[in-house]
Short mmCIF file of C-alpha atoms and ligand atoms in Angstrom, two decimals:
data_model
loop_
_atom_site.label_atom_id
_atom_site.label_comp_id
_atom_site.label_asym_id
_atom_site.label_seq_id
_atom_site.Cartn_x
_atom_site.Cartn_y
_atom_site.Cartn_z
CA MET A 7 52.86 -35.23 -57.34
CA ASN A 8 52.54 -36.70 -53.80
CA ASN A 9 52.07 -33.11 -51.98
CA LEU A 10 48.98 -32.91 -53.38
CA LEU A 11 46.51 -31.40 -50.44
CA VAL A 12 43.05 -31.97 -50.68
CA MET A 13 40.34 -29.18 -49.04
CA LYS A 14 36.31 -29.46 -48.02
CA PHE A 15 34.84 -26.49 -47.64
CA GLY A 16 31.84 -27.47 -45.56
CA GLY A 17 27.86 -25.41 -46.16
CA THR A 18 28.25 -22.46 -43.43
CA SER A 19 32.18 -21.69 -44.97
CA MET A 20 30.21 -21.49 -48.49
CA GLY A 21 27.16 -19.85 -46.73
CA SER A 22 27.31 -16.66 -48.45
CA ALA A 23 29.31 -14.52 -51.42
CA GLU A 24 31.77 -13.33 -48.22
CA ARG A 25 32.20 -17.14 -47.25
CA ILE A 26 33.32 -18.47 -50.63
CA ARG A 27 35.51 -14.97 -51.05
CA THR A 28 37.50 -16.52 -47.48
CA ALA A 29 37.03 -20.23 -48.59
CA ALA A 30 38.90 -18.71 -52.01
CA ARG A 31 41.69 -16.84 -50.12
CA ILE A 32 42.37 -20.28 -48.05
CA ALA A 33 42.50 -22.32 -50.70
CA ALA A 34 45.01 -19.71 -53.17
CA GLU A 35 47.17 -19.23 -50.42
CA GLN A 36 47.93 -23.15 -50.68
CA HIS A 37 47.48 -23.43 -54.16
CA ALA A 38 50.79 -21.09 -54.17
CA GLN A 39 52.59 -23.67 -52.65
CA ARG A 40 51.80 -27.66 -53.71
CA PRO A 41 48.42 -28.67 -56.08
CA VAL A 42 45.50 -28.31 -54.22
CA VAL A 43 42.19 -29.73 -55.04
CA CYS A 44 39.02 -28.12 -53.47
CA VAL A 45 35.84 -30.02 -52.73
CA VAL A 46 32.91 -28.00 -51.39
CA SER A 47 29.00 -28.27 -50.04
CA ALA A 48 25.95 -26.03 -51.23
CA MET A 49 25.29 -23.08 -49.48
CA SER A 50 24.02 -23.91 -46.21
CA LYS A 51 20.41 -25.04 -45.95
CA VAL A 52 20.23 -25.52 -49.51
CA THR A 53 19.95 -29.14 -49.83
CA ASP A 54 17.25 -28.48 -47.05
CA LEU A 55 15.47 -26.74 -49.56
CA LEU A 56 16.57 -28.21 -52.27
CA LEU A 57 15.05 -31.83 -50.53
CA ASP A 58 11.80 -30.09 -49.45
CA CYS A 59 11.04 -28.20 -52.94
CA MET A 60 10.54 -32.04 -54.06
CA ARG A 61 9.07 -33.13 -51.04
CA ARG A 62 6.49 -30.14 -52.05
CA ALA A 63 6.69 -31.67 -55.95
CA GLU A 64 5.44 -35.03 -54.74
CA GLY A 65 2.73 -33.43 -52.12
CA GLY A 66 1.19 -31.65 -55.04
CA TYR A 67 2.15 -27.96 -54.30
CA GLU A 68 2.94 -26.30 -56.98
CA ALA A 69 3.43 -22.60 -54.92
CA ASN A 70 5.50 -23.72 -52.76
CA LEU A 71 7.52 -25.49 -54.98
CA GLU A 72 7.76 -21.74 -56.60
CA ALA A 73 8.97 -19.98 -54.23
CA ASP A 74 11.43 -22.87 -53.34
CA ILE A 75 12.77 -22.03 -56.82
CA VAL A 76 12.03 -18.22 -55.82
CA THR A 77 14.43 -18.38 -53.11
CA LEU A 78 17.40 -19.99 -54.57
CA ARG A 79 17.73 -18.64 -57.59
CA GLN A 80 17.79 -15.30 -55.62
CA ARG A 81 20.14 -16.81 -53.22
CA HIS A 82 22.57 -17.78 -55.76
CA LEU A 83 22.15 -14.81 -57.87
CA GLN A 84 22.81 -12.34 -55.07
CA ALA A 85 26.03 -14.31 -53.74
CA MET A 86 27.28 -14.24 -57.76
CA GLU A 87 26.65 -10.20 -58.05
CA GLU A 88 28.43 -9.83 -54.90
CA LEU A 89 31.50 -11.84 -55.93
CA LEU A 90 31.82 -11.38 -59.36
CA PRO A 91 32.65 -7.94 -61.46
CA GLU A 92 29.97 -6.80 -63.89
CA PRO A 93 32.04 -8.39 -67.15
CA ASP A 94 32.40 -11.94 -65.52
CA ARG A 95 29.08 -12.53 -64.71
CA GLU A 96 26.76 -13.38 -67.71
CA PRO A 97 28.04 -16.86 -68.74
CA VAL A 98 28.18 -18.36 -65.31
CA ARG A 99 24.27 -16.29 -64.06
CA ALA A 100 23.58 -17.94 -67.47
CA GLU A 101 24.70 -21.88 -65.92
CA ILE A 102 23.14 -20.74 -62.18
CA GLU A 103 20.21 -20.73 -64.86
CA ARG A 104 20.31 -23.22 -66.29
CA LEU A 105 21.47 -25.52 -63.64
CA ILE A 106 17.65 -24.29 -61.87
CA SER A 107 16.05 -24.71 -64.87
CA ASP A 108 17.43 -28.55 -64.90
CA PHE A 109 15.92 -28.61 -61.08
CA GLU A 110 12.95 -27.20 -61.49
CA ARG A 111 12.50 -29.97 -64.76
CA ILE A 112 12.69 -32.49 -62.59
CA ALA A 113 10.72 -31.15 -59.74
CA ARG A 114 7.87 -30.26 -62.01
CA GLY A 115 8.51 -33.93 -63.47
CA ILE A 116 7.96 -34.78 -59.56
CA LEU A 117 4.72 -32.54 -59.14
CA MET A 118 3.20 -34.25 -61.76
CA LEU A 119 3.58 -38.24 -61.21
CA GLY A 120 2.96 -37.11 -57.74
CA VAL A 121 6.45 -39.80 -57.12
CA ARG A 122 9.61 -39.03 -56.20
CA PRO A 123 11.68 -41.39 -57.73
CA PRO A 124 15.26 -42.06 -55.98
CA ARG A 125 17.47 -41.38 -58.92
CA SER A 126 15.89 -38.13 -60.02
CA LEU A 127 16.16 -37.23 -56.70
CA ASP A 128 20.01 -37.53 -56.10
CA GLU A 129 20.66 -36.06 -59.56
CA ALA A 130 18.42 -32.81 -58.49
CA VAL A 131 19.69 -32.60 -54.85
CA ALA A 132 23.20 -32.34 -55.93
CA THR A 133 22.81 -28.66 -57.38
CA GLY A 134 23.23 -27.14 -54.29
CA GLU A 135 26.46 -28.15 -54.43
CA ARG A 136 26.74 -27.71 -58.83
CA LEU A 137 25.75 -23.99 -57.95
CA SER A 138 28.79 -23.65 -55.02
CA ALA A 139 31.15 -25.16 -57.25
CA LEU A 140 30.69 -22.85 -60.04
CA LEU A 141 30.43 -19.86 -57.43
CA MET A 142 33.78 -21.05 -55.58
CA ALA A 143 35.41 -22.00 -59.47
CA ALA A 144 34.49 -18.31 -61.08
CA TYR A 145 36.07 -16.61 -57.71
CA LEU A 146 38.80 -17.79 -57.93
CA ARG A 147 39.56 -16.70 -61.86
CA THR A 148 38.75 -13.21 -61.07
CA GLN A 149 41.95 -13.57 -58.21
CA GLY A 150 44.21 -14.48 -60.96
CA ILE A 151 44.18 -18.75 -60.72
CA ALA A 152 43.07 -21.14 -62.91
CA SER A 153 39.68 -23.08 -61.98
CA ARG A 154 37.70 -24.49 -63.02
CA ASP A 155 34.14 -26.10 -61.34
CA VAL A 156 34.27 -30.71 -61.70
CA ASN A 157 31.24 -32.28 -61.86
CA ALA A 158 31.59 -35.04 -58.90
CA ALA A 159 29.58 -37.37 -61.07
CA GLU A 160 32.27 -37.14 -63.61
CA VAL A 161 34.80 -38.23 -61.02
CA VAL A 162 33.55 -40.20 -58.29
CA VAL A 163 31.95 -43.86 -59.52
CA THR A 164 29.94 -45.66 -57.28
CA ASP A 165 26.97 -48.43 -56.62
CA ALA A 166 23.99 -48.01 -57.76
CA VAL A 167 22.22 -47.73 -54.08
CA PHE A 168 20.71 -44.15 -54.58
CA GLY A 169 20.68 -41.89 -51.05
CA ALA A 170 23.89 -43.49 -49.76
CA ALA A 171 25.79 -44.48 -52.57
CA SER A 172 29.19 -46.32 -51.89
CA PRO A 173 32.09 -45.42 -53.69
CA LEU A 174 33.77 -47.79 -56.31
CA MET A 175 37.73 -46.95 -55.65
CA GLU A 176 39.36 -48.46 -58.24
CA GLN A 177 37.21 -47.36 -61.25
CA THR A 178 37.33 -43.49 -59.10
CA ALA A 179 41.15 -43.87 -58.82
CA GLN A 180 40.96 -44.25 -62.99
CA LYS A 181 38.14 -41.17 -62.97
CA ALA A 182 39.96 -38.70 -61.30
CA GLU A 183 43.68 -39.68 -62.30
CA GLN A 184 42.29 -39.18 -66.08
CA VAL A 185 39.91 -35.71 -64.92
CA LEU A 186 41.49 -34.34 -61.78
CA ARG A 187 45.66 -34.83 -63.02
CA PRO A 188 45.50 -33.49 -65.41
CA MET A 189 44.07 -30.14 -64.28
CA LEU A 190 47.09 -30.92 -60.89
CA GLU A 191 49.65 -30.44 -64.00
CA ALA A 192 48.28 -27.75 -65.52
CA LYS A 193 48.27 -26.41 -62.13
CA THR A 194 44.35 -25.36 -62.84
CA LEU A 195 42.89 -25.61 -59.35
CA PRO A 196 39.95 -28.21 -59.96
CA VAL A 197 36.08 -27.35 -57.50
CA VAL A 198 34.98 -30.08 -57.09
CA THR A 199 31.62 -30.69 -56.28
CA GLY A 200 30.63 -32.83 -52.77
CA PHE A 201 28.15 -35.45 -51.66
CA ASN A 202 27.13 -36.57 -55.50
CA GLY A 203 29.02 -39.44 -58.38
CA ALA A 204 27.37 -41.87 -60.29
CA THR A 205 27.33 -45.40 -61.51
CA THR A 206 29.69 -47.38 -64.08
CA ASP A 207 26.67 -46.94 -66.45
CA GLY A 208 26.43 -42.98 -65.61
CA ARG A 209 23.21 -42.93 -63.38
CA PRO A 210 23.80 -39.81 -61.02
CA THR A 211 23.72 -41.10 -56.92
CA THR A 212 24.36 -39.10 -54.07
CA LEU A 213 27.09 -40.42 -50.63
CA GLY A 214 23.82 -39.73 -47.77
CA ARG A 215 23.78 -36.12 -46.15
CA GLY A 216 26.52 -34.87 -44.80
CA GLY A 217 28.56 -36.63 -47.40
CA SER A 218 30.97 -33.81 -48.55
CA ASP A 219 33.37 -34.92 -46.01
CA PHE A 220 33.41 -38.73 -47.57
CA SER A 221 33.46 -37.13 -51.29
CA ALA A 222 36.95 -35.09 -50.66
CA SER A 223 38.11 -38.47 -48.09
CA ILE A 224 37.50 -40.52 -51.34
CA LEU A 225 39.47 -38.36 -53.48
CA ALA A 226 41.98 -37.78 -51.47
CA ALA A 227 42.71 -41.56 -51.61
CA ALA A 228 42.30 -41.71 -55.35
CA LEU A 229 44.74 -39.05 -55.32
CA ASN A 230 46.76 -40.39 -52.89
CA ALA A 231 46.96 -36.98 -51.67
CA GLN A 232 49.08 -36.25 -48.59
CA GLU A 233 46.84 -34.33 -46.55
CA LEU A 234 42.85 -33.98 -46.28
CA TRP A 235 42.15 -30.31 -45.13
CA ILE A 236 38.41 -30.31 -43.53
CA TRP A 237 36.89 -26.67 -42.80
CA THR A 238 33.61 -26.26 -40.80
CA ASP A 239 32.36 -23.81 -38.42
CA VAL A 240 34.07 -24.62 -35.04
CA ASP A 241 37.23 -25.50 -33.90
CA GLY A 242 37.56 -29.50 -34.19
CA ILE A 243 37.01 -31.93 -33.16
CA MET A 244 35.61 -31.23 -29.66
CA SER A 245 35.04 -33.46 -26.50
CA ALA A 246 31.33 -33.46 -27.46
CA ASP A 247 28.95 -31.03 -29.36
CA PRO A 248 29.58 -27.44 -28.27
CA ARG A 249 25.42 -26.85 -28.64
CA VAL A 250 25.22 -28.74 -25.98
CA VAL A 251 28.39 -28.51 -23.75
CA THR A 252 29.50 -25.25 -23.16
CA GLY A 253 32.53 -25.78 -21.74
CA ALA A 254 33.40 -28.62 -24.15
CA ARG A 255 36.89 -28.82 -25.24
CA VAL A 256 38.87 -28.87 -28.83
CA LEU A 257 40.70 -32.12 -29.06
CA ASP A 258 44.47 -31.81 -30.52
CA GLU A 259 45.08 -35.30 -32.30
CA VAL A 260 42.40 -38.20 -32.03
CA THR A 261 43.06 -40.77 -34.05
CA TYR A 262 41.07 -42.54 -36.96
CA ALA A 263 39.10 -45.37 -35.08
CA GLU A 264 38.09 -43.02 -32.23
CA ALA A 265 37.19 -40.03 -35.20
CA ALA A 266 34.96 -42.70 -36.84
CA GLU A 267 33.05 -44.20 -33.20
CA LEU A 268 32.60 -40.77 -32.88
CA ALA A 269 31.13 -39.48 -36.03
CA TYR A 270 29.04 -42.98 -36.39
CA ASN A 271 27.64 -41.78 -32.95
CA GLY A 272 26.34 -38.25 -34.11
CA ALA A 273 29.16 -36.15 -33.58
CA LYS A 274 28.15 -34.50 -37.24
CA VAL A 275 31.23 -32.56 -37.16
CA LEU A 276 32.48 -35.43 -39.44
CA HIS A 277 30.99 -37.68 -41.75
CA PRO A 278 30.99 -41.11 -41.06
CA ARG A 279 32.57 -42.93 -43.38
CA THR A 280 34.99 -40.38 -44.12
CA LEU A 281 38.01 -41.88 -42.18
CA ALA A 282 37.51 -45.47 -44.22
CA PRO A 283 39.04 -44.22 -47.82
CA LEU A 284 41.92 -43.25 -45.55
CA VAL A 285 43.19 -46.18 -43.67
CA GLU A 286 44.67 -47.98 -45.84
CA ARG A 287 47.64 -45.03 -47.07
CA LYS A 288 47.32 -43.62 -43.73
CA ILE A 289 46.36 -39.49 -45.26
CA PRO A 290 46.25 -37.65 -42.45
CA VAL A 291 43.24 -35.46 -41.86
CA TRP A 292 42.66 -31.79 -40.44
CA SER A 293 39.26 -30.23 -38.75
CA LYS A 294 40.00 -26.60 -38.71
CA ASN A 295 37.62 -23.50 -38.48
CA SER A 296 36.95 -21.33 -41.30
CA PHE A 297 36.07 -18.88 -38.99
CA ALA A 298 38.79 -18.89 -37.06
CA LEU A 299 41.73 -19.19 -39.45
CA ASP A 300 44.39 -18.87 -36.59
CA LYS A 301 43.30 -22.14 -34.72
CA PRO A 302 45.83 -25.35 -35.55
CA GLY A 303 41.99 -27.69 -35.88
CA THR A 304 42.42 -30.89 -34.66
CA LYS A 305 44.80 -33.72 -36.36
CA ILE A 306 43.29 -37.28 -37.28
CA VAL A 307 45.48 -39.80 -36.94
CA PRO A 308 46.25 -43.35 -37.30
CA GLU A 309 47.05 -44.02 -34.02
CA ILE A 310 48.84 -42.16 -30.67
CA HIS A 311 51.27 -43.29 -28.64
CA ASP A 312 49.35 -41.46 -25.24
CA LYS A 313 46.18 -43.51 -24.52
CA LEU A 314 44.58 -40.62 -23.10
CA GLY A 315 41.33 -42.36 -21.14
CA PRO A 316 37.59 -41.06 -22.73
CA ARG A 317 37.94 -38.69 -25.02
CA ALA A 318 35.02 -37.01 -25.76
CA VAL A 319 31.17 -37.61 -25.59
CA THR A 320 28.13 -37.39 -28.29
CA SER A 321 24.49 -37.97 -28.62
CA MET A 322 21.73 -39.29 -31.42
CA ALA A 323 18.83 -37.87 -30.83
CA LYS A 324 16.85 -39.38 -34.21
CA VAL A 325 16.83 -43.18 -32.48
CA ALA A 326 14.07 -46.02 -32.05
CA LEU A 327 14.41 -49.02 -29.53
CA VAL A 328 12.51 -52.02 -31.17
CA SER A 329 11.76 -53.97 -28.86
CA LEU A 330 10.55 -57.81 -29.37
CA GLU A 331 10.04 -61.18 -27.15
CA SER A 332 9.42 -64.26 -27.55
CA GLU A 333 5.75 -65.28 -26.21
CA SER A 334 6.05 -69.79 -26.56
CA ALA A 335 8.80 -72.17 -25.92
CA GLN A 336 7.96 -72.93 -29.42
CA LEU A 337 10.34 -70.11 -30.50
CA SER A 338 13.44 -70.11 -27.71
CA GLY A 339 15.26 -66.04 -27.57
CA THR A 340 18.12 -67.13 -29.73
CA ARG A 341 15.88 -67.90 -32.68
CA LEU A 342 13.81 -65.15 -32.49
CA MET A 343 17.08 -63.05 -32.43
CA ALA A 344 18.53 -64.86 -35.23
CA ARG A 345 15.50 -64.43 -37.35
CA ALA A 346 15.10 -60.51 -37.24
CA VAL A 347 18.80 -60.00 -37.04
CA GLY A 348 18.83 -61.82 -40.85
CA ALA A 349 15.48 -58.82 -41.35
CA LEU A 350 17.86 -56.69 -40.17
CA GLY A 351 20.56 -57.90 -42.66
CA ARG A 352 17.85 -57.92 -45.61
CA CYS A 353 17.44 -54.22 -45.76
CA ASN A 354 21.58 -53.52 -44.46
CA ALA A 355 19.49 -50.98 -41.25
CA GLU A 356 22.42 -50.24 -38.57
CA VAL A 357 22.45 -51.33 -35.15
CA LEU A 358 24.16 -48.55 -33.22
CA ALA A 359 23.37 -50.79 -29.44
CA LEU A 360 21.81 -54.35 -29.37
CA THR A 361 20.86 -55.60 -25.85
CA CYS A 362 19.48 -58.54 -24.99
CA SER A 363 18.14 -60.14 -21.36
CA SER A 364 17.77 -64.52 -21.67
CA TYR A 365 15.93 -65.34 -19.77
CA ARG A 366 12.38 -63.53 -20.59
CA GLN A 367 13.96 -64.35 -23.71
CA SER A 368 13.90 -60.70 -25.20
CA PHE A 369 16.14 -58.47 -26.60
CA CYS A 370 15.96 -54.40 -28.01
CA PHE A 371 18.13 -53.10 -30.24
CA LEU A 372 18.78 -49.35 -31.45
CA ILE A 373 18.22 -47.39 -34.70
CA ARG A 374 17.85 -43.95 -36.34
CA GLN A 375 14.55 -42.48 -36.82
CA ASP A 376 14.71 -42.94 -40.54
CA GLU A 377 14.92 -46.26 -41.06
CA LEU A 378 12.26 -47.56 -38.81
CA ASP A 379 9.65 -47.83 -41.51
CA MET A 380 12.07 -50.22 -43.55
CA VAL A 381 13.26 -52.14 -40.35
CA VAL A 382 9.61 -52.81 -38.97
CA GLU A 383 8.22 -53.68 -42.33
CA HIS A 384 11.19 -56.25 -42.83
CA LEU A 385 10.62 -57.32 -39.95
CA GLU A 386 7.07 -57.61 -40.18
CA GLU A 387 7.57 -59.45 -43.25
CA ASP A 388 10.00 -62.28 -41.84
CA LEU A 389 8.09 -63.14 -38.69
CA ASN A 390 4.90 -63.21 -40.45
CA ILE A 391 3.60 -66.31 -38.82
CA GLU A 392 5.04 -65.50 -35.60
CA LEU A 393 3.42 -62.87 -35.06
CA ALA A 394 0.08 -63.42 -36.61
CA HIS A 395 -0.24 -67.22 -33.82
CA GLY A 396 0.80 -64.61 -30.87
CA TYR A 397 4.18 -66.83 -30.97
CA VAL A 398 5.87 -63.01 -30.81
CA ARG A 399 4.79 -60.53 -29.44
CA PRO A 400 3.43 -57.27 -30.81
CA ILE A 401 6.63 -55.63 -31.95
CA GLU A 402 7.07 -53.07 -29.56
CA VAL A 403 8.93 -48.80 -30.63
CA ASP A 404 10.08 -46.65 -28.51
CA LEU A 405 10.60 -43.16 -29.88
CA ASN A 406 11.14 -41.23 -26.72
CA VAL A 407 14.78 -42.30 -26.63
CA GLY A 408 18.87 -40.99 -27.50
CA LEU A 409 21.48 -42.96 -27.63
CA LEU A 410 25.03 -41.50 -25.53
CA ALA A 411 28.30 -42.40 -26.11
CA VAL A 412 31.80 -41.70 -24.66
CA VAL A 413 34.26 -42.25 -26.93
CA GLY A 414 38.51 -43.29 -25.90
CA GLU A 415 40.61 -45.45 -27.09
CA GLY A 416 42.40 -45.54 -23.46
CA MET A 417 38.97 -46.39 -22.49
CA ARG A 418 40.30 -49.90 -23.36
CA GLY A 419 40.54 -51.93 -19.63
CA THR A 420 40.24 -48.47 -17.27
CA PRO A 421 38.45 -49.61 -14.31
CA GLY A 422 35.75 -48.21 -12.93
CA LEU A 423 34.93 -46.26 -15.35
CA ALA A 424 31.45 -47.58 -16.23
CA GLY A 425 30.10 -46.83 -13.12
CA ARG A 426 31.19 -43.59 -13.15
CA ILE A 427 29.46 -43.05 -16.23
CA PHE A 428 26.64 -44.87 -15.07
CA THR A 429 26.48 -42.97 -11.97
CA ALA A 430 27.02 -39.62 -13.41
CA ILE A 431 23.62 -40.46 -15.59
CA SER A 432 21.93 -42.32 -12.77
CA ARG A 433 22.19 -38.63 -10.25
CA ASP A 434 20.75 -36.56 -12.77
CA ASN A 435 17.88 -38.37 -12.23
CA ILE A 436 17.89 -39.79 -15.77
CA ASN A 437 16.45 -43.53 -16.66
CA ILE A 438 18.75 -45.67 -18.12
CA ILE A 439 17.66 -48.14 -21.13
CA ALA A 440 19.95 -50.29 -22.18
CA ILE A 441 23.83 -50.59 -22.07
CA ALA A 442 26.26 -51.75 -24.65
CA GLN A 443 30.01 -51.74 -25.10
CA GLY A 444 31.61 -52.83 -28.73
CA SER A 445 33.92 -55.33 -28.26
CA SER A 446 37.02 -52.96 -29.04
CA GLU A 447 36.46 -51.30 -26.27
CA LEU A 448 37.04 -47.48 -27.58
CA THR A 449 33.19 -46.99 -26.73
CA ILE A 450 30.94 -47.25 -24.06
CA ALA A 451 27.15 -46.64 -25.92
CA VAL A 452 24.25 -45.83 -23.13
CA VAL A 453 20.49 -45.96 -24.48
CA VAL A 454 18.69 -43.24 -22.30
CA ARG A 455 15.20 -41.58 -22.10
CA ARG A 456 15.08 -38.88 -25.39
CA ASP A 457 14.03 -35.54 -22.36
CA GLY A 458 17.30 -36.63 -20.46
CA LEU A 459 19.75 -37.06 -23.03
CA GLU A 460 21.86 -33.54 -23.06
CA THR A 461 21.33 -33.83 -19.83
CA ALA A 462 23.38 -37.48 -19.51
CA VAL A 463 26.04 -35.59 -22.02
CA ARG A 464 27.18 -32.94 -19.90
CA ALA A 465 27.16 -34.90 -16.99
CA VAL A 466 29.46 -37.42 -18.28
CA HIS A 467 31.93 -34.80 -19.75
CA ARG A 468 31.73 -32.89 -16.33
CA GLU A 469 32.86 -36.63 -14.65
CA CYS A 470 34.99 -37.17 -17.18
CA GLY A 471 37.11 -34.38 -16.79
CA MET A 472 36.79 -33.61 -20.09
CA SER A 473 35.98 -29.52 -19.58
CA VAL A 474 38.09 -26.91 -20.71
CA GLU A 475 38.72 -25.56 -17.07
CA ASP A 476 39.56 -29.46 -15.92
P1 ADP B 502 29.83 -28.44 -42.17
O1 ADP B 502 29.07 -28.03 -42.91
O2 ADP B 502 31.14 -27.67 -42.28
O3 ADP B 502 30.23 -30.02 -43.22
P2 ADP B 502 28.80 -29.78 -39.95
O4 ADP B 502 27.58 -28.89 -39.17
O5 ADP B 502 27.85 -30.85 -40.58
O6 ADP B 502 29.74 -28.68 -40.46
O7 ADP B 502 29.41 -30.27 -38.64
C1 ADP B 502 29.92 -29.58 -37.81
C2 ADP B 502 29.24 -29.18 -36.62
O8 ADP B 502 29.41 -29.89 -35.51
C3 ADP B 502 29.10 -27.88 -35.42
O9 ADP B 502 28.86 -26.55 -35.81
C4 ADP B 502 28.77 -28.18 -34.16
O10 ADP B 502 28.28 -27.95 -33.83
C5 ADP B 502 28.24 -30.14 -34.45
N1 ADP B 502 29.16 -31.11 -34.02
C6 ADP B 502 28.95 -31.94 -33.04
N2 ADP B 502 30.11 -32.90 -31.93
C7 ADP B 502 31.07 -32.33 -32.28
C8 ADP B 502 31.92 -32.38 -31.49
N3 ADP B 502 32.26 -33.21 -31.16
N4 ADP B 502 33.32 -31.56 -31.99
C9 ADP B 502 33.12 -30.56 -32.45
N5 ADP B 502 31.95 -29.90 -33.56
C10 ADP B 502 30.37 -31.18 -33.24
N1 LIG B 503 25.24 -30.50 -49.06
C1 LIG B 503 24.68 -31.82 -48.63
C2 LIG B 503 24.45 -31.96 -47.44
O1 LIG B 503 23.93 -31.15 -46.42
C3 LIG B 503 26.52 -32.55 -48.44
C4 LIG B 503 27.14 -31.57 -47.43
O2 LIG B 503 26.86 -30.86 -46.57
O3 LIG B 503 28.04 -32.43 -46.40
O4 LIG B 503 24.00 -33.17 -46.57
MG1 MG B 504 28.88 -31.70 -42.52
#
């Protein structure tokens, strides 16, 4: 059964009864020709709502929590009524009520204790995907297709890093064979929840925000699928975020490496970890628009022979630049860097860019804003004596920055490209704060002032001739 197709539908592609109908039609069409596994996100904005509920619960805001739960229930009951004829509704309604009351139980526990333990958070936040999978499978059955919703906690086995878990591929493959393969053999279409999993001893986990793409690639690899199709709300992977650059162009083909660099540098269209499970088996991925079925989309492949220069420019706004500088000859810049990198390693923070100056014995690195507190805590702990004695200047944090990255396999060895990028940015009077180029030469990353970030993206896009009209 190596003609298996795994399809993932994102939040907007599952956002209403009408969108679920379209998603089901796409799935049914393929299911008529070959085995299909669907992976679904929560309906758009539902994950935000669930997280919001739990934040409010922790803060003791009972009334807001109740209002959020009413919204959650109404949205799913309404979609259910629009999707299913009267006689099919009762068991689905009961299951919606059960899932929401399980969620409410956890939220009320948080309210009572005033804390949000990561484990309960992961169990509760997957409720969005449980609800959308339930609706999609129930609707498919009304269309005469044998279908079952599957909680990925029964299939995707992960480590115990709650909120950002990593899959244990061997165990996941075994579970996928036990749980999903028999359904496929019986011509049943499984609709699996994206985003979640469970540890080997059954504790619920999630893979990080936007993680349903990753869930789909984990299952595609685990089942050795022929292809993975990721359905979203744009025509594919584009030369820039179309919300930032109006003339952004859809790329016909990109390599795994290009797509991964784009995702890691902020292109939300793909979760950064999506491609890793697919590399070994070279499973091709399509990024497609569920709102424009006639558009071909973007094919993500192991390699492309024509190296096409810079392909796309991305940006990331919620970042922080942390600077460290030695104040004493007792502590060389190199030693300070080693200590800081040790602290970053201990808290497993992701360093997006790093630059240093040997003369001033200083260096700075860029991280995601949501990792800032954790990073500063670890740095202060590790450099506690040096900071207390003034051997190191106080840690500086700049939040008024953004990251821009230009990506393309063909950039390797293109002379003058970096100069053109910097000139284009400076022409618009935007200050460049730091520059980093990975050893792969696939990406040039530039840190600029936050208020100039979008302008810089447009300037680089234009300079590199990436627009539709170029
Ligand atoms: P889904 O809910 O389907 O997972 P996302 O909202 O996570 O969808 O990702 C799709 C969004 O990614 C698009 O609406 C688009 O604004 C944004 N995006 C950012 N960079 C790019 C890019 N280079 N190409 C295409 N879309 C991009
Ligand atoms: N629903 C989850 C989120 O909003 C996962 C996903 O959509 O990919 O982060
Ligand atoms: Mg997404």
